[in-house]
């Protein structure tokens, strides 16, 4: 692949280039910029990102370990084609970890953390009112990133980032309609209130139910 629709990585030492290349490529796979089944080249990606091949090589090795790309003997490296059944399996794991993260957040959240979640919830409400699917997707991701950060658990945060990227590979096509948007808004609001009240078990259960509903919307047959 020589023509890659990726923008160059800004010059910086924090985080390391290999980490930034990994995050950029994972995002590109999740949002379809690098399509499932497409062939990719180390040099082509390096040129598109404006970096040397070495950090790209490290990023691809990491993505291969996670199953997002695959190397085929005498053929090259390709973006993995994840089946709905496989994505549903990943969705079940994600639901469990999202719930666990929410329970931890409810035990750790400070007033400032809760205020940050309410700000993210307001963005979800605004996007829902406008029926703006793209803005809602960004607001939803921001909400979950904020919640994950409250846990203070770096391993859990990295695991959830990877699982959400996987899930988005298949679920990005499932945007839902106004009813789905409003239901998700109500679910997020209930989660925030449970966290604010310090009701860890209730918050965990609400998040698991929310994640499982999203999974059933994305993969109704496989998630049944």
PDB file of C-alpha atoms in Angstrom, residues 2 7 13 45 48-49 55 95 171 177 179 192 205 211 216 223:
ATOM      1  CA  UNK A   2       1.530   3.310  -1.010  1.00  0.00           C
ATOM      2  CA  UNK A   7      -2.108  12.212   8.487  1.00  0.00           C
ATOM      3  CA  UNK A  13       8.728  12.542  22.441  1.00  0.00           C
ATOM      4  CA  UNK A  45       2.353   3.546   6.584  1.00  0.00           C
ATOM      5  CA  UNK A  48       1.916   8.460   5.455  1.00  0.00           C
ATOM      6  CA  UNK A  49       2.622   9.046   9.149  1.00  0.00           C
ATOM      7  CA  UNK A  55       8.041   2.495  15.137  1.00  0.00           C
ATOM      8  CA  UNK A  95     -19.316  -5.428  28.786  1.00  0.00           C
ATOM      9  CA  UNK A 171     -20.396  -1.764  15.302  1.00  0.00           C
ATOM     10  CA  UNK A 177     -32.172   5.998  15.417  1.00  0.00           C
ATOM     11  CA  UNK A 179     -35.122   5.957  20.073  1.00  0.00           C
ATOM     12  CA  UNK A 192     -23.667   8.960  36.433  1.00  0.00           C
ATOM     13  CA  UNK A 205     -24.834  -3.491  36.855  1.00  0.00           C
ATOM     14  CA  UNK A 211     -22.950  -2.416  27.109  1.00  0.00           C
ATOM     15  CA  UNK A 216     -27.393  -6.743  20.896  1.00  0.00           C
ATOM     16  CA  UNK A 223     -25.304 -11.703  21.005  1.00  0.00           C
TER      17      UNK A 223
END
